[in-house]
Coordinates of C-alpha atoms and ligand atoms in Angstrom, one line a residue:
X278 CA -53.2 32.5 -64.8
X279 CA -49.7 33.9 -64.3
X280 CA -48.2 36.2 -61.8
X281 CA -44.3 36.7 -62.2
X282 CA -43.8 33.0 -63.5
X283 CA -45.8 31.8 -61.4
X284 CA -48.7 30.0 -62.8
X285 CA -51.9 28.8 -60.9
X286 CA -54.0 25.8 -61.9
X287 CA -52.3 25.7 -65.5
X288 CA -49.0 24.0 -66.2
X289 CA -46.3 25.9 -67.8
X290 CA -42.8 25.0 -68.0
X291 CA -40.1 26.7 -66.5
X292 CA -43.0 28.2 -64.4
X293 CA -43.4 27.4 -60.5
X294 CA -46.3 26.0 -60.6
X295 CA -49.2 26.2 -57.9
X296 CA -51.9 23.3 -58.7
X297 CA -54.8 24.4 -55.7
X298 CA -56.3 20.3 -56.2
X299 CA -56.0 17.1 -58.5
X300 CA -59.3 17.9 -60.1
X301 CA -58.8 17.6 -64.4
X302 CA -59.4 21.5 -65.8
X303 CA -56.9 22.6 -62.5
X304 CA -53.7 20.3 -63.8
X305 CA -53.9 20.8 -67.6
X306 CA -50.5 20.5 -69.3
X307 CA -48.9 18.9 -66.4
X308 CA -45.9 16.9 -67.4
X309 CA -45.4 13.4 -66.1
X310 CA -42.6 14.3 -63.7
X311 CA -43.5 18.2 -62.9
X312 CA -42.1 19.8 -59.9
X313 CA -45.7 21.4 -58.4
X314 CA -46.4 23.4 -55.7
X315 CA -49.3 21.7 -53.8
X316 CA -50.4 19.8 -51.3
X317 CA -49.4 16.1 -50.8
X318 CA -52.7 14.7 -51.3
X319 CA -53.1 16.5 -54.8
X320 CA -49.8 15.2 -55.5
X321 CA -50.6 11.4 -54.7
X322 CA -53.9 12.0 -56.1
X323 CA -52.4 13.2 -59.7
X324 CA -50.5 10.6 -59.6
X325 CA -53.3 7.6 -59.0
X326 CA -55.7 9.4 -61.7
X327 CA -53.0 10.0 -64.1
X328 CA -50.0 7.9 -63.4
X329 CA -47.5 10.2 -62.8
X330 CA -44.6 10.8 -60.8
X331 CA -45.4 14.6 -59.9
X332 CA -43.5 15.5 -57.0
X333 CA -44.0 18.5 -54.7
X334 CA -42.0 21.5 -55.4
X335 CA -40.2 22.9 -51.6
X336 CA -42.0 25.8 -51.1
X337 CA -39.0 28.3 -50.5
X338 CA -41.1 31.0 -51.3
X339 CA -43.5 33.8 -49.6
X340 CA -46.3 31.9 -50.5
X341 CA -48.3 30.0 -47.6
X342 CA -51.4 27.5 -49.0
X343 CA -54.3 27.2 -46.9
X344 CA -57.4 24.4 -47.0
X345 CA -60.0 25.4 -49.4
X346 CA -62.9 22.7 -48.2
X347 CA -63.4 22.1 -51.8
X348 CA -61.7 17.9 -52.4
X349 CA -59.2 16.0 -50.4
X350 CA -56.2 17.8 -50.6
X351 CA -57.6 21.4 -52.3
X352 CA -55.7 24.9 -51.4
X353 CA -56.2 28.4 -51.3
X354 CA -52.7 30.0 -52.0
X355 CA -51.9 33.3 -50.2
X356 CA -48.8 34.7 -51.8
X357 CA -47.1 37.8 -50.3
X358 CA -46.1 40.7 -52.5
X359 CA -44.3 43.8 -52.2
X360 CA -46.0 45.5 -49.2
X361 CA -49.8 43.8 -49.8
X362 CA -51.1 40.0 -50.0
X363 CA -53.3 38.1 -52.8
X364 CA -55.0 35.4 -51.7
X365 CA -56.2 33.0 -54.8
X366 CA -59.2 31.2 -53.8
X367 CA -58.6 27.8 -56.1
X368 CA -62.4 25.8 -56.0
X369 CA -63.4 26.6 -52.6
X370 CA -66.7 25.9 -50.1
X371 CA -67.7 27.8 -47.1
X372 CA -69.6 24.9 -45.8
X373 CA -67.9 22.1 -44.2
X374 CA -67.5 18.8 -46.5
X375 CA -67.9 15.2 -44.9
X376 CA -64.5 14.2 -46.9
X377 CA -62.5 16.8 -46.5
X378 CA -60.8 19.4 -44.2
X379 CA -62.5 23.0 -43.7
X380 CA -62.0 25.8 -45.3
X381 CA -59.1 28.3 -43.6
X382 CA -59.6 31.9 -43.9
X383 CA -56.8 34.7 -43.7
X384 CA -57.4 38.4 -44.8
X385 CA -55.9 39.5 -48.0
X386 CA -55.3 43.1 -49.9
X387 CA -56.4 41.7 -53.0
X388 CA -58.5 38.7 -53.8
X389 CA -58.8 36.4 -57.2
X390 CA -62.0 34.5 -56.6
X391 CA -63.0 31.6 -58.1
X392 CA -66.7 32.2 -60.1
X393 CA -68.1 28.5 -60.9
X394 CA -71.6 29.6 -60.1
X395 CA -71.8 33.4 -60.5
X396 CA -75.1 33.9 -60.4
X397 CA -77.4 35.4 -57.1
X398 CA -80.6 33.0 -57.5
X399 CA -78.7 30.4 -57.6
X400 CA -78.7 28.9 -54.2
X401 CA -77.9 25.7 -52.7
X402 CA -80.2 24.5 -50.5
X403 CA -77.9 23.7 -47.1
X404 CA -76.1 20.2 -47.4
X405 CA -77.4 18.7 -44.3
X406 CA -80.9 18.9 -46.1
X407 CA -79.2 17.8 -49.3
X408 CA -78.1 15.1 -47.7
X409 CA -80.6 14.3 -46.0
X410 CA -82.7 14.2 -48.7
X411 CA -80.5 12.1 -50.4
X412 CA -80.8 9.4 -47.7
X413 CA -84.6 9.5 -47.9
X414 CA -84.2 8.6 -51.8
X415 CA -81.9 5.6 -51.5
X416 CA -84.1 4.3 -48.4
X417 CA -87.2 4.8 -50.8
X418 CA -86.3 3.3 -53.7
X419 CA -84.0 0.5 -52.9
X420 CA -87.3 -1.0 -51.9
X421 CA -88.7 -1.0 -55.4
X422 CA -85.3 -1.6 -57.5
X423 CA -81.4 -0.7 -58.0
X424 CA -80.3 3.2 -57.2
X425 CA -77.7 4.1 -59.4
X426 CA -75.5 7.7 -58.9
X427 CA -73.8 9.4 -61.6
X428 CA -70.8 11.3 -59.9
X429 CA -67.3 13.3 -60.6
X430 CA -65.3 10.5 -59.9
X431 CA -62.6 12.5 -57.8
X432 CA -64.8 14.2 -54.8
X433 CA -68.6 13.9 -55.3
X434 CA -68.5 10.1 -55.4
X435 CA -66.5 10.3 -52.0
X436 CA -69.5 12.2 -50.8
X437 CA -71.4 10.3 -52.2
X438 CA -70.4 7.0 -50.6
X439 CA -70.3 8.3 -47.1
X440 CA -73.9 9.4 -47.2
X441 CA -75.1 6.5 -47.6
X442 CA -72.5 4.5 -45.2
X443 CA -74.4 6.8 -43.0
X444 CA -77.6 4.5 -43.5
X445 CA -76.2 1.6 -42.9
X446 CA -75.1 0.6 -46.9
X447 CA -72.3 -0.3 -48.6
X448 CA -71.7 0.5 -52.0
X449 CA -70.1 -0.5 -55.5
X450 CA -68.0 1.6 -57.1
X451 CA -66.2 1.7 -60.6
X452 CA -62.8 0.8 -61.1
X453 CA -62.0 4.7 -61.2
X454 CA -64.0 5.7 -57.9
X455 CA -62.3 3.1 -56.4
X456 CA -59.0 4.4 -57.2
X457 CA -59.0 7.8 -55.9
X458 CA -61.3 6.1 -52.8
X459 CA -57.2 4.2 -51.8
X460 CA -55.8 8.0 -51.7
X461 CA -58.7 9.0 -49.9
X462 CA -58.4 5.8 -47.3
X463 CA -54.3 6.4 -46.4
X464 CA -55.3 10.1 -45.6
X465 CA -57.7 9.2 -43.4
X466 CA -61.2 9.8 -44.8
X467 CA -62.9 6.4 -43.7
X468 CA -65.0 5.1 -46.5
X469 CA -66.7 1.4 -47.0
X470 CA -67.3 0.7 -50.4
X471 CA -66.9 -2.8 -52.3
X472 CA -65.3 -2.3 -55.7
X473 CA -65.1 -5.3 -58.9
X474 CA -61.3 -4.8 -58.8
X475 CA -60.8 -5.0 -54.7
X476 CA -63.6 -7.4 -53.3
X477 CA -65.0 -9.2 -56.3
X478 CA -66.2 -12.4 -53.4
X479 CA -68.6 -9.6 -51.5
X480 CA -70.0 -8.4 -54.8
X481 CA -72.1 -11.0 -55.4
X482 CA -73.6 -10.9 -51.9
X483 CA -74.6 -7.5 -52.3
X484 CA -76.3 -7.9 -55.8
X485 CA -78.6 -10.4 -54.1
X486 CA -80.8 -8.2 -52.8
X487 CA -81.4 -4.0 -54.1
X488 CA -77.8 -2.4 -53.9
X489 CA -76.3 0.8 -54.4
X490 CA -74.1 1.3 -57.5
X491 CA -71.6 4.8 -57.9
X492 CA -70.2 5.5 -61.4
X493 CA -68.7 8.4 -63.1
X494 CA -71.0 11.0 -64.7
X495 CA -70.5 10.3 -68.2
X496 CA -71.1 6.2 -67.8
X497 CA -74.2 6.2 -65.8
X498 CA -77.0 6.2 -68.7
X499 CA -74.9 3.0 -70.2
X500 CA -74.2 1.6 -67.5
X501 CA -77.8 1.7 -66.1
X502 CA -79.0 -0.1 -69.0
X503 CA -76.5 -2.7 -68.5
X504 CA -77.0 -3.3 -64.5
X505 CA -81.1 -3.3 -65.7
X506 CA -79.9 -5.9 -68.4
X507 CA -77.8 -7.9 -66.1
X508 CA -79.9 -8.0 -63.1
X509 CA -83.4 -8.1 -64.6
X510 CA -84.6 -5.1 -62.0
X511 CA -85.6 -1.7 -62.6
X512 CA -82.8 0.9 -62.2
X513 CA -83.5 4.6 -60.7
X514 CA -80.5 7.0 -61.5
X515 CA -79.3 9.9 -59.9
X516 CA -77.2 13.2 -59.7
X517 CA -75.8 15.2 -57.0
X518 CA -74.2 18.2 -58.3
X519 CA -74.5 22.1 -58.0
X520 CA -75.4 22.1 -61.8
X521 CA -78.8 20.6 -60.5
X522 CA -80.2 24.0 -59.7
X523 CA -79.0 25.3 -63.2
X524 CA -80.0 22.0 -65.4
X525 CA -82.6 19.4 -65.6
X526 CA -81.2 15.9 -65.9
X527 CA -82.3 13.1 -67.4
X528 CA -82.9 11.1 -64.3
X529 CA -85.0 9.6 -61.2
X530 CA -83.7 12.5 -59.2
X531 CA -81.5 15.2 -59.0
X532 CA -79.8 16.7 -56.0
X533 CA -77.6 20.3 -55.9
X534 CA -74.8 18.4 -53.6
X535 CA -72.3 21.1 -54.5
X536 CA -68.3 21.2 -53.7
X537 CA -68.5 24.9 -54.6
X538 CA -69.4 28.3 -53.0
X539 CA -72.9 29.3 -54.2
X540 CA -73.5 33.4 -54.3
X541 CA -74.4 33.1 -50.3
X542 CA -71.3 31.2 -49.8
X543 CA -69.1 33.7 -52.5
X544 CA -70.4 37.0 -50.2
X545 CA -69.3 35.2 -46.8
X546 CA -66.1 34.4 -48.2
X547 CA -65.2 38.0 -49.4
X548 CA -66.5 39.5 -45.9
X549 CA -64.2 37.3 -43.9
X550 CA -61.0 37.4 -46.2
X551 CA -61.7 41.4 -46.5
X552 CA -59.9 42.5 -49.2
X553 CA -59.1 45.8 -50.6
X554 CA -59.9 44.5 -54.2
X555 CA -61.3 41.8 -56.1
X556 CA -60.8 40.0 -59.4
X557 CA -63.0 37.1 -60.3
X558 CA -61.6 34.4 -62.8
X559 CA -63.3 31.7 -64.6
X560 CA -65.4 31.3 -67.2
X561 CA -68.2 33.2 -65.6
X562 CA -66.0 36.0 -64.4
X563 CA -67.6 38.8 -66.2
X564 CA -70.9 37.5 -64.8
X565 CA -69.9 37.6 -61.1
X566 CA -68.2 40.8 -61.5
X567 CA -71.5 42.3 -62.3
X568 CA -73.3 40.2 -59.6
X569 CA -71.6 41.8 -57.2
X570 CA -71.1 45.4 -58.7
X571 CA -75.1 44.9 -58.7
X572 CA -74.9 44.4 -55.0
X573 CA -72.0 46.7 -54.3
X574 CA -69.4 44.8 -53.7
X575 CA -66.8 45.9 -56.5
X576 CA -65.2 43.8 -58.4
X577 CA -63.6 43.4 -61.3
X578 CA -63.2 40.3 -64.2
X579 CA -59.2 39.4 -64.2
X580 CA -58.1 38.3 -67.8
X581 CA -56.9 34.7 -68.2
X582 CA -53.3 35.8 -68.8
X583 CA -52.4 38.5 -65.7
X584 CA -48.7 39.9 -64.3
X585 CA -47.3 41.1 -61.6
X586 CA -46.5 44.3 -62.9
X587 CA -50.3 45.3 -63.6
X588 CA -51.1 43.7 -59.7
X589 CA -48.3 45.9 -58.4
X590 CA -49.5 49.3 -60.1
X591 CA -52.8 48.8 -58.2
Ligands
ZN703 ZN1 -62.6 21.4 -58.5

């Protein structure tokens, strides 16, 4: 999305560039040595996942960022225009997450909000029962076998590892998990977690006996069949991700443990930032829009490609 060269979430050369957090669809395009504004965690996270040497840009702008609750490191970006403020929510969550920092709200003129999950019936169920639930499973069936969670690498399996530190276990990660876990660690977000590549002598304690594994999303049904192979026990998978309410997965269980603002969450946001008009943007942007015309709240969809000059005339 562009406003007066500046571009949010999308890199553009010769743009300034806002990037609101280091997850993949927010930082496409980005070059290897890109000025960005953004936090420092984003930037250090960027630069584990995708070895670069992305620096932060000085923000000698009228722009302020402010935490979204979303990942380590995620923004809003409040940017002050002639005689009225936008706010840009970025991937945001109303409810407070375990690994990161909570959301900050400041009031706005106009708002550009994020519409991942656009849809009214589509609730979360609140995350202390999500994760309490979530205990309950891994207690359960680490009796009977291995538990095995397919995760986004950068943010759920963060989660992820802290609920069940929480019970008393430790898990094992993949080599990526245990990557973005190091950023994670030197800012401050404790997690205990053994990984192949950092503490390959504690692994085969743990293996002993039932155990925990965390793998990215798109490896678990192989890897599953390999840790079954390799460890002769039955392996019960699981995925914790807002999608849960939308999808049915083809595993043991699946939790909605969501990093995103549900329609409850979307309607708190808009009455505490309070602005004077509001674009949604996304792929579901036309859905939301109508979600909350339905409801009252007007809104409108923004296109993908947006100036100043039509944000000025409003
Ligand atoms: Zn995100």
């Amino acid at each position: 999305m562009l406003i007066n060269k500046l571009s949010l979430d999308e890199y553009i050369s010769g743009y300034k560039n806002f990037v609101s957090h280091a997850h993949t669809d927010h930082i496409k395009g980005i070059k290897k040595y890109a000025k960005i504004i953004a936090s420092k965690e984003t930037v250090e996270l960027i630069n584990t996942r995708f070895k670069k040497n992305v620096v932060e840009e000085e923000n000698k702008y009228n722009i302020e960022m402010l935490d979204a609750g979303h990942i380590l490191g995620s923004k809003q970006l409040l940017i002050k225009l002639d005689g009225f403020d936008l706010l840009y929510s970025g991937d945001y969550q109303m409810e407070k997450n375990i690994t990161c920092k909570e959301i900050e709200i400041k009031n706005a003129d106009i708002l550009l909000i994020d519409s991942t999950y656009p849809y009214r019936d589509i609730i979360f169920d609140e995350k202390n029962i999500i994760i309490d639930k979530i205990q309950r499973f891994v207690k359960e069936y680490t009796k009977k076998g291995i538990v095995l969670f397919g995760t986004y690498s950068l943010g759920k399996a963060q989660e992820i590892i802290k609920i069940v530190n929480e019970i008393g276990i430790k898990p094992i990660v993949d080599k990526k998990i245990h990557e973005i876990n190091q950023v994670y660690i030197k800012n401050n977000v404790s997690l205990d977690y053994a990984s192949y590549f950092k503490d390959s002598s504690e692994i085969g304690e743990i293996v002993r006996d039932n155990f925990v594994g965390i793998v990215s999303i798109n490896k678990l049904y192989d890897m599953a069949n390999k840790i079954s192979f390799a460890y002769g026990k039955k392996v019960y998978t699981a995925v914790a991700t807002g999608f849960a309410k939308l999808f049915k997965f083809n595993t043991t269980m699946q939790f909605d443990l969501s990093d995103h603002a549900d329609f409850k969450q979307a309607i708190e946001y808009i009455n505490a930032v309070n602005p004077k008009k509001i674009y949604t943007y996304g792929n579901n942007a036309s859905i939301f829009a109508e979600e909350l015309n339905s409801i009252g709240i007007r809104a409108e969809p923004i296109e993908e490609l947006y100036n100043y000059n039509k944000i000025s005339s409003i």
